[in-house]
PDB file of C-alpha atoms in Angstrom:
ATOM      1  CA  UNK A   1       4.860  19.673 -32.583  1.00  0.00           C
ATOM      2  CA  UNK A   2       3.833  16.020 -32.364  1.00  0.00           C
ATOM      3  CA  UNK A   3       6.718  15.177 -30.014  1.00  0.00           C
ATOM      4  CA  UNK A   4       5.713  18.012 -27.683  1.00  0.00           C
ATOM      5  CA  UNK A   5       2.183  16.643 -27.399  1.00  0.00           C
ATOM      6  CA  UNK A   6       3.459  13.113 -26.767  1.00  0.00           C
ATOM      7  CA  UNK A   7       5.933  14.448 -24.192  1.00  0.00           C
ATOM      8  CA  UNK A   8       3.231  16.452 -22.458  1.00  0.00           C
ATOM      9  CA  UNK A   9       0.856  13.470 -22.308  1.00  0.00           C
ATOM     10  CA  UNK A  10       3.668  11.257 -20.990  1.00  0.00           C
ATOM     11  CA  UNK A  11       4.467  13.803 -18.290  1.00  0.00           C
ATOM     12  CA  UNK A  12       0.813  13.914 -17.228  1.00  0.00           C
ATOM     13  CA  UNK A  13       0.603  10.123 -17.016  1.00  0.00           C
ATOM     14  CA  UNK A  14       3.807   9.863 -14.974  1.00  0.00           C
ATOM     15  CA  UNK A  15       2.714  12.681 -12.680  1.00  0.00           C
ATOM     16  CA  UNK A  16      -0.616  10.986 -11.995  1.00  0.00           C
ATOM     17  CA  UNK A  17       1.111   7.688 -11.228  1.00  0.00           C
ATOM     18  CA  UNK A  18       3.589   9.443  -8.953  1.00  0.00           C
ATOM     19  CA  UNK A  19       0.762  11.126  -7.064  1.00  0.00           C
ATOM     20  CA  UNK A  20      -1.114   7.843  -6.592  1.00  0.00           C
ATOM     21  CA  UNK A  21       1.740   5.985  -4.862  1.00  0.00           C
ATOM     22  CA  UNK A  22       1.973   8.173  -1.718  1.00  0.00           C
ATOM     23  CA  UNK A  23      -1.810   8.078  -1.342  1.00  0.00           C
ATOM     24  CA  UNK A  24      -1.753   4.282  -1.394  1.00  0.00           C
ATOM     25  CA  UNK A  25       1.020   4.222   1.178  1.00  0.00           C
ATOM     26  CA  UNK A  26      -0.813   6.674   3.415  1.00  0.00           C
ATOM     27  CA  UNK A  27      -3.687   4.250   3.898  1.00  0.00           C
ATOM     28  CA  UNK A  28      -2.223   2.725   7.032  1.00  0.00           C
ATOM     29  CA  UNK A  29      -4.529   1.210   9.605  1.00  0.00           C
ATOM     30  CA  UNK A  30      -4.678   3.202  12.813  1.00  0.00           C
ATOM     31  CA  UNK A  31      -4.921   0.037  14.914  1.00  0.00           C
ATOM     32  CA  UNK A  32      -1.769  -2.031  15.286  1.00  0.00           C
ATOM     33  CA  UNK A  33      -3.659  -5.262  15.563  1.00  0.00           C
ATOM     34  CA  UNK A  34      -3.937  -5.607  19.346  1.00  0.00           C
ATOM     35  CA  UNK A  35      -5.270  -9.116  19.018  1.00  0.00           C
ATOM     36  CA  UNK A  36      -2.306 -10.070  16.861  1.00  0.00           C
ATOM     37  CA  UNK A  37       0.191  -8.612  19.310  1.00  0.00           C
ATOM     38  CA  UNK A  38      -1.611 -10.165  22.281  1.00  0.00           C
ATOM     39  CA  UNK A  39      -1.413 -13.521  20.486  1.00  0.00           C
ATOM     40  CA  UNK A  40       2.401 -13.219  20.313  1.00  0.00           C
ATOM     41  CA  UNK A  41       2.444 -12.087  16.664  1.00  0.00           C
ATOM     42  CA  UNK A  42       3.590  -8.976  14.835  1.00  0.00           C
ATOM     43  CA  UNK A  43       1.835  -6.764  12.299  1.00  0.00           C
ATOM     44  CA  UNK A  44       3.513  -6.663   8.871  1.00  0.00           C
ATOM     45  CA  UNK A  45       2.522  -4.929   5.620  1.00  0.00           C
ATOM     46  CA  UNK A  46       2.413  -7.286   2.623  1.00  0.00           C
ATOM     47  CA  UNK A  47       3.083  -5.163  -0.462  1.00  0.00           C
ATOM     48  CA  UNK A  48       2.068  -8.056  -2.730  1.00  0.00           C
ATOM     49  CA  UNK A  49      -1.502  -8.038  -1.472  1.00  0.00           C
ATOM     50  CA  UNK A  50      -1.651  -4.487  -0.123  1.00  0.00           C
ATOM     51  CA  UNK A  51      -2.872  -5.753   3.244  1.00  0.00           C
ATOM     52  CA  UNK A  52      -1.575  -5.664   6.786  1.00  0.00           C
ATOM     53  CA  UNK A  53      -1.225  -9.206   8.121  1.00  0.00           C
ATOM     54  CA  UNK A  54      -0.343 -10.870  11.372  1.00  0.00           C
ATOM     55  CA  UNK A  55       2.862 -12.897  11.248  1.00  0.00           C
ATOM     56  CA  UNK A  56       3.498 -15.508  13.895  1.00  0.00           C
ATOM     57  CA  UNK A  57       1.571 -16.324  17.022  1.00  0.00           C
ATOM     58  CA  UNK A  58      -2.072 -17.319  17.349  1.00  0.00           C
ATOM     59  CA  UNK A  59      -3.323 -15.377  14.268  1.00  0.00           C
ATOM     60  CA  UNK A  60      -0.486 -16.216  11.858  1.00  0.00           C
ATOM     61  CA  UNK A  61      -1.301 -15.214   8.275  1.00  0.00           C
ATOM     62  CA  UNK A  62      -4.610 -13.503   9.055  1.00  0.00           C
ATOM     63  CA  UNK A  63      -5.258  -9.989   7.671  1.00  0.00           C
ATOM     64  CA  UNK A  64      -5.571  -7.083  10.089  1.00  0.00           C
ATOM     65  CA  UNK A  65      -9.076  -5.673   9.793  1.00  0.00           C
ATOM     66  CA  UNK A  66      -9.030  -2.812  12.278  1.00  0.00           C
TER      67      UNK A  66
END
């Protein structure tokens, strides 16, 4: 009986973690960083920080805010 309870709790925890990942990935900015692109850069998602940043060009390394 004890192993069933532990298994059930483990399944709930894993299911909640699995449901949280797609939600985090769905939070994508609608703007592609026009200022970044106009400044000869490209918009890249940094999974380490969870932010969209501009790579290269005039705004190199700056986060995309809109």
